[in-house]
Amino acid sequence: MRLRRILGCAAAAIIAATTAGLTAGAASAGTVNPYKSVTTHQRHARDLRKVNVTIPGTRLPSLKLANSASVKNTGSATSTNWSGYVDEACSTCSLRYVSADFTVPHLNPANSPDNSWAAHWVGLDGATNSTVEQAGIDTYVSGGVDYYYAWYEMFPAATQVYSLAASPGDNIQVSVYTVSGTYYLTLNDTTLGAGLTATATVPAGYTGQNKSAEVITEAPSEVSGSSLVQLPLADYGQVNYNNATVTSRSGTHGNLGSTSLWSGYAVKMVGSSKTTLSTPSGLLNGTNSSGIPVSDFTVGWRAAS
């Protein structure tokens, strides 16, 4: 399968964290809650707390194909706001599970303008359609200090945000799994001993197609007046993603590289001025202790905007 050169109308369906904007004709995310339940665990009450704050939201990418993928070769693409890896399912396939670990990066305030952000997440959908089922962490710099939020989101419904007492170097494990239209989004800070598992469905008026899986570092966006503005990308240095794995609807396991069931793409983030903002390394493929194929890779910061 070839990744679409530029997403069409789906790319216009964008939302900030507290905006309930859906495409015309769909039910409002403000009146239909797709989040059914959530369980949390933490050693101390301060480690993970649900908070009512606004954070910048996910924006669907306009992925531009650079090199096509084949069964044995990973393709490449560019995006203005995503970097990492995208697996696109074949026309008759879908995906039911994606997971990866990553290390919380240390932000460099010297290269990070005030109100600069970096989001690191794992999810299903979004590369070629208008929903994303995802979980991850946001890191940002304000007043020379870095902060961390954990979150999960059934885009385009509002993001559910938690204050996370994370530290650089913490190990984060994220997985998204779907069965019979229900999604299970799990995030654990295994170093801190805190995490959550949310049960959800896609917002009313939408269908979770499960046509792609992603492991992504993103420059989030926020609403400013009537416009959606991409924020500067905080200097996160390098994020190490490990043990990334994908499972198809039929139960076939694979790493992030291309297979007969999905095509893998390395995605480089390129700003509006054609400056490279963030770029992934190649994949280091192997198997975990259970014999399941996995991928390791890094994503490196290059510029804020």
Short mmCIF file of C-alpha atoms in Angstrom, two decimals:
data_model
loop_
_atom_site.label_atom_id
_atom_site.label_comp_id
_atom_site.label_asym_id
_atom_site.label_seq_id
_atom_site.Cartn_x
_atom_site.Cartn_y
_atom_site.Cartn_z
CA MET A 1 0.00 0.00 0.00
CA ARG A 2 1.12 3.51 -0.76
CA LEU A 3 0.73 6.19 1.84
CA ARG A 4 -1.52 8.94 0.55
CA ARG A 5 0.56 11.82 -0.72
CA ILE A 6 -1.53 14.45 1.05
CA LEU A 7 -4.51 13.73 3.27
CA GLY A 8 -7.70 15.29 2.03
CA CYS A 9 -10.59 16.65 4.07
CA ALA A 10 -9.54 14.58 7.10
CA ALA A 11 -6.62 16.91 7.60
CA ALA A 12 -9.05 19.75 8.20
CA ALA A 13 -10.69 18.01 11.16
CA ILE A 14 -8.57 19.55 13.88
CA ILE A 15 -9.17 20.22 17.52
CA ALA A 16 -7.47 21.82 20.52
CA ALA A 17 -7.56 19.96 23.80
CA THR A 18 -10.76 21.65 25.00
CA THR A 19 -12.46 22.20 21.66
CA ALA A 20 -15.35 19.91 20.80
CA GLY A 21 -15.27 20.53 17.07
CA LEU A 22 -16.34 17.64 14.89
CA THR A 23 -16.94 17.51 11.18
CA ALA A 24 -20.30 18.73 9.96
CA GLY A 25 -23.19 16.37 10.68
CA ALA A 26 -21.49 14.50 13.51
CA ALA A 27 -22.59 14.64 17.12
CA SER A 28 -20.74 17.10 19.32
CA ALA A 29 -18.01 15.67 21.54
CA GLY A 30 -19.31 18.06 24.19
CA THR A 31 -22.64 16.16 24.34
CA VAL A 32 -21.51 12.60 23.68
CA ASN A 33 -18.77 11.30 25.97
CA PRO A 34 -16.73 8.50 24.36
CA TYR A 35 -14.82 7.81 27.59
CA LYS A 36 -16.42 4.95 29.49
CA SER A 37 -14.10 4.31 32.42
CA VAL A 38 -10.56 4.78 33.64
CA THR A 39 -8.51 3.08 36.33
CA THR A 40 -5.35 4.62 37.74
CA HIS A 41 -2.59 3.51 40.06
CA GLN A 42 0.16 5.41 41.81
CA ARG A 43 2.38 5.03 44.84
CA HIS A 44 1.66 8.57 46.01
CA ALA A 45 -1.36 10.79 45.36
CA ARG A 46 0.80 13.48 43.78
CA ASP A 47 2.30 11.13 41.19
CA LEU A 48 -0.72 11.03 38.85
CA ARG A 49 -3.67 13.39 39.22
CA LYS A 50 -6.58 14.16 36.90
CA VAL A 51 -6.46 17.88 36.14
CA ASN A 52 -8.81 20.26 34.38
CA VAL A 53 -6.31 22.11 32.24
CA THR A 54 -5.99 23.03 28.60
CA ILE A 55 -3.06 21.53 26.73
CA PRO A 56 -2.34 21.89 23.02
CA GLY A 57 -4.10 19.28 20.93
CA THR A 58 -3.22 16.70 18.32
CA ARG A 59 -3.53 17.81 14.71
CA LEU A 60 -3.96 15.35 11.87
CA PRO A 61 -0.88 15.32 9.65
CA SER A 62 -0.63 16.20 5.98
CA LEU A 63 1.74 13.36 5.20
CA LYS A 64 3.68 13.76 1.97
CA LEU A 65 5.18 10.66 0.44
CA ALA A 66 8.93 10.80 -0.18
CA ASN A 67 9.71 7.15 -0.93
CA SER A 68 7.24 4.31 -1.41
CA ALA A 69 7.29 1.27 0.85
CA SER A 70 7.45 -2.37 -0.23
CA VAL A 71 7.11 -5.64 1.66
CA LYS A 72 10.82 -5.64 2.47
CA ASN A 73 11.51 -1.90 2.60
CA THR A 74 10.34 0.92 4.82
CA GLY A 75 9.17 4.00 2.95
CA SER A 76 9.54 7.61 4.02
CA ALA A 77 7.31 10.67 4.30
CA THR A 78 7.34 14.20 5.68
CA SER A 79 4.89 16.03 7.92
CA THR A 80 4.75 19.51 9.40
CA ASN A 81 3.89 18.23 12.89
CA TRP A 82 4.65 14.47 13.21
CA SER A 83 7.93 12.56 13.31
CA GLY A 84 8.50 8.88 14.04
CA TYR A 85 6.97 5.84 12.36
CA VAL A 86 3.59 5.17 10.75
CA ASP A 87 2.35 1.74 9.66
CA GLU A 88 -0.51 1.85 7.13
CA ALA A 89 -2.65 -1.28 6.81
CA CYS A 90 -3.29 -2.82 3.41
CA SER A 91 -6.65 -2.16 1.74
CA THR A 92 -8.20 -5.38 3.09
CA CYS A 93 -6.41 -5.27 6.48
CA SER A 94 -6.81 -3.50 9.79
CA LEU A 95 -4.73 -3.27 12.96
CA ARG A 96 -5.84 -4.00 16.51
CA TYR A 97 -2.84 -3.31 18.72
CA VAL A 98 0.23 -1.09 18.94
CA SER A 99 2.64 -0.57 21.81
CA ALA A 100 6.02 0.98 22.53
CA ASP A 101 8.23 2.09 25.41
CA PHE A 102 10.10 5.36 25.52
CA THR A 103 12.31 7.34 27.87
CA VAL A 104 11.12 10.71 29.17
CA PRO A 105 13.49 13.26 27.61
CA HIS A 106 15.18 16.14 29.39
CA LEU A 107 14.12 19.40 27.79
CA ASN A 108 16.75 22.02 27.05
CA PRO A 109 15.26 25.42 28.02
CA ALA A 110 18.10 27.26 26.26
CA ASN A 111 16.83 26.08 22.86
CA SER A 112 13.15 25.99 23.80
CA PRO A 113 11.13 29.20 23.50
CA ASP A 114 8.57 29.87 26.21
CA ASN A 115 5.39 27.86 25.57
CA SER A 116 7.20 25.33 23.40
CA TRP A 117 5.92 21.77 23.54
CA ALA A 118 6.73 18.22 22.48
CA ALA A 119 4.26 15.34 22.62
CA HIS A 120 5.34 11.68 22.54
CA TRP A 121 2.60 9.15 21.92
CA VAL A 122 1.44 5.78 20.58
CA GLY A 123 -1.83 5.25 18.77
CA LEU A 124 -4.08 3.79 16.10
CA ASP A 125 -5.54 5.67 13.11
CA GLY A 126 -4.94 9.28 12.05
CA ALA A 127 -2.53 8.80 9.17
CA THR A 128 -5.24 8.38 6.55
CA ASN A 129 -8.52 9.03 8.37
CA SER A 130 -10.11 11.47 10.81
CA THR A 131 -9.86 9.72 14.19
CA VAL A 132 -6.87 8.94 16.42
CA GLU A 133 -7.00 6.64 19.43
CA GLN A 134 -3.87 7.53 21.37
CA ALA A 135 -2.08 7.98 24.67
CA GLY A 136 1.19 9.65 25.61
CA ILE A 137 2.88 12.46 27.47
CA ASP A 138 3.33 16.15 26.74
CA THR A 139 6.44 18.01 27.81
CA TYR A 140 6.71 21.79 27.74
CA VAL A 141 8.87 24.68 28.87
CA SER A 142 7.57 27.70 30.77
CA GLY A 143 9.78 30.19 32.56
CA GLY A 144 12.81 27.98 31.92
CA VAL A 145 11.22 25.02 33.75
CA ASP A 146 10.05 21.79 32.09
CA TYR A 147 6.69 20.19 32.94
CA TYR A 148 5.00 16.88 32.13
CA TYR A 149 1.43 15.79 31.49
CA ALA A 150 0.07 12.30 30.79
CA TRP A 151 -3.00 12.05 28.61
CA TYR A 152 -5.22 9.89 26.47
CA GLU A 153 -7.48 10.96 23.65
CA MET A 154 -10.14 9.64 21.29
CA PHE A 155 -9.56 12.36 18.71
CA PRO A 156 -11.52 14.47 17.89
CA ALA A 157 -13.03 14.24 21.39
CA ALA A 158 -11.36 16.28 24.12
CA THR A 159 -8.06 15.12 25.61
CA GLN A 160 -8.16 13.68 29.14
CA VAL A 161 -5.22 15.16 31.04
CA TYR A 162 -3.28 14.07 34.13
CA SER A 163 -0.48 15.81 35.96
CA LEU A 164 2.44 13.36 35.98
CA ALA A 165 5.31 13.67 38.46
CA ALA A 166 7.73 12.29 35.89
CA SER A 167 11.44 12.93 35.66
CA PRO A 168 13.81 12.76 32.70
CA GLY A 169 14.90 9.17 32.23
CA ASP A 170 11.62 7.62 33.42
CA ASN A 171 10.47 4.65 31.35
CA ILE A 172 7.01 5.08 29.81
CA GLN A 173 5.04 2.14 28.39
CA VAL A 174 2.05 2.88 26.14
CA SER A 175 -0.34 0.56 24.35
CA VAL A 176 -3.60 0.91 22.43
CA TYR A 177 -5.75 -2.16 21.84
CA THR A 178 -9.17 -2.51 20.24
CA VAL A 179 -11.75 -5.29 20.13
CA SER A 180 -15.39 -5.13 19.01
CA GLY A 181 -15.36 -1.34 18.77
CA THR A 182 -14.00 -0.75 22.28
CA TYR A 183 -10.54 0.74 22.82
CA TYR A 184 -8.22 0.19 25.76
CA LEU A 185 -5.56 2.89 26.16
CA THR A 186 -2.83 2.19 28.71
CA LEU A 187 0.04 4.39 29.88
CA ASN A 188 2.47 3.43 32.64
CA ASP A 189 5.44 5.27 34.08
CA THR A 190 7.20 2.13 35.29
CA THR A 191 9.94 4.12 37.02
CA LEU A 192 7.45 6.17 39.03
CA GLY A 193 5.01 3.31 39.55
CA ALA A 194 2.05 5.28 38.23
CA GLY A 195 -0.27 4.81 35.27
CA LEU A 196 -3.74 4.48 33.86
CA THR A 197 -5.94 2.34 31.63
CA ALA A 198 -8.90 3.96 29.89
CA THR A 199 -11.82 2.25 28.17
CA ALA A 200 -13.44 4.23 25.37
CA THR A 201 -15.24 4.24 22.04
CA VAL A 202 -14.83 6.60 19.11
CA PRO A 203 -16.95 9.79 19.23
CA ALA A 204 -20.50 9.56 17.88
CA GLY A 205 -20.62 10.04 14.13
CA TYR A 206 -17.17 8.51 13.60
CA THR A 207 -15.87 5.02 12.91
CA GLY A 208 -12.58 3.66 14.18
CA GLN A 209 -11.17 2.20 10.99
CA ASN A 210 -7.94 0.91 12.58
CA LYS A 211 -6.11 1.54 9.31
CA SER A 212 -2.81 2.75 10.75
CA ALA A 213 -0.59 2.53 13.80
CA GLU A 214 1.82 5.24 14.96
CA VAL A 215 4.72 5.85 17.33
CA ILE A 216 5.14 9.60 17.14
CA THR A 217 6.80 12.72 18.49
CA GLU A 218 4.56 15.69 17.66
CA ALA A 219 4.64 19.48 17.72
CA PRO A 220 1.14 20.14 19.16
CA SER A 221 -1.18 22.95 18.07
CA GLU A 222 -3.53 25.33 19.86
CA VAL A 223 -6.40 27.57 18.81
CA SER A 224 -5.58 31.26 18.55
CA GLY A 225 -8.62 33.30 17.59
CA SER A 226 -10.06 31.58 14.55
CA SER A 227 -6.78 29.90 13.59
CA LEU A 228 -4.99 26.74 14.65
CA VAL A 229 -1.36 27.51 15.42
CA GLN A 230 1.42 24.95 15.66
CA LEU A 231 3.55 25.69 18.71
CA PRO A 232 7.35 25.70 18.72
CA LEU A 233 8.86 22.27 19.21
CA ALA A 234 10.61 22.11 22.58
CA ASP A 235 14.20 20.89 22.44
CA TYR A 236 13.77 17.35 23.76
CA GLY A 237 17.21 16.28 22.51
CA GLN A 238 16.51 12.65 21.69
CA VAL A 239 13.72 10.22 22.52
CA ASN A 240 14.50 6.51 22.59
CA TYR A 241 11.57 4.36 21.48
CA ASN A 242 11.90 0.66 22.26
CA ASN A 243 9.97 -2.59 21.86
CA ALA A 244 7.54 -1.08 19.36
CA THR A 245 5.20 -3.74 17.98
CA VAL A 246 2.01 -3.96 15.93
CA THR A 247 -0.66 -6.66 15.69
CA SER A 248 -3.11 -7.01 12.81
CA ARG A 249 -6.82 -7.77 13.16
CA SER A 250 -6.04 -11.39 12.26
CA GLY A 251 -3.48 -11.66 15.07
CA THR A 252 -0.28 -11.39 13.04
CA HIS A 253 2.52 -9.73 15.03
CA GLY A 254 5.17 -7.53 13.48
CA ASN A 255 7.63 -4.73 14.08
CA LEU A 256 7.28 -1.24 12.58
CA GLY A 257 8.86 -2.26 9.30
CA SER A 258 6.81 -3.16 6.23
CA THR A 259 5.09 -6.55 5.93
CA SER A 260 2.53 -8.04 3.57
CA LEU A 261 -0.21 -6.64 5.86
CA TRP A 262 1.05 -3.10 6.42
CA SER A 263 3.52 -0.60 4.97
CA GLY A 264 5.96 1.16 7.29
CA TYR A 265 7.00 4.78 6.83
CA ALA A 266 9.66 6.84 8.58
CA VAL A 267 8.23 10.33 9.04
CA LYS A 268 10.38 13.44 9.24
CA MET A 269 8.96 16.69 10.64
CA VAL A 270 9.64 19.62 8.32
CA GLY A 271 8.53 23.18 9.15
CA SER A 272 6.76 25.61 6.86
CA SER A 273 10.11 27.17 5.94
CA LYS A 274 11.41 23.69 4.96
CA THR A 275 13.57 23.49 8.08
CA THR A 276 13.89 19.98 9.51
CA LEU A 277 12.44 20.08 13.04
CA SER A 278 12.62 16.43 14.09
CA THR A 279 13.81 13.25 12.41
CA PRO A 280 13.69 9.50 13.17
CA SER A 281 16.59 7.08 12.93
CA GLY A 282 16.41 3.81 11.08
CA LEU A 283 14.76 0.82 12.71
CA LEU A 284 16.67 -1.73 14.77
CA ASN A 285 14.45 -4.81 14.43
CA GLY A 286 14.51 -7.92 16.58
CA THR A 287 12.29 -9.96 18.90
CA ASN A 288 11.37 -9.62 22.56
CA SER A 289 11.61 -12.35 25.21
CA SER A 290 8.30 -13.80 23.97
CA GLY A 291 9.57 -14.03 20.40
CA ILE A 292 7.34 -11.19 19.16
CA PRO A 293 8.90 -8.89 16.52
CA VAL A 294 9.79 -5.43 17.87
CA SER A 295 11.54 -2.27 16.69
CA ASP A 296 13.82 0.20 18.44
CA PHE A 297 14.54 3.67 17.06
CA THR A 298 15.27 7.21 18.14
CA VAL A 299 13.76 10.56 17.22
CA GLY A 300 16.03 13.60 17.40
CA TRP A 301 15.20 17.29 17.78
CA ARG A 302 16.67 19.60 15.14
CA ALA A 303 14.90 22.98 15.45
CA ALA A 304 11.98 24.67 17.24
CA SER A 305 10.30 26.07 14.14
#
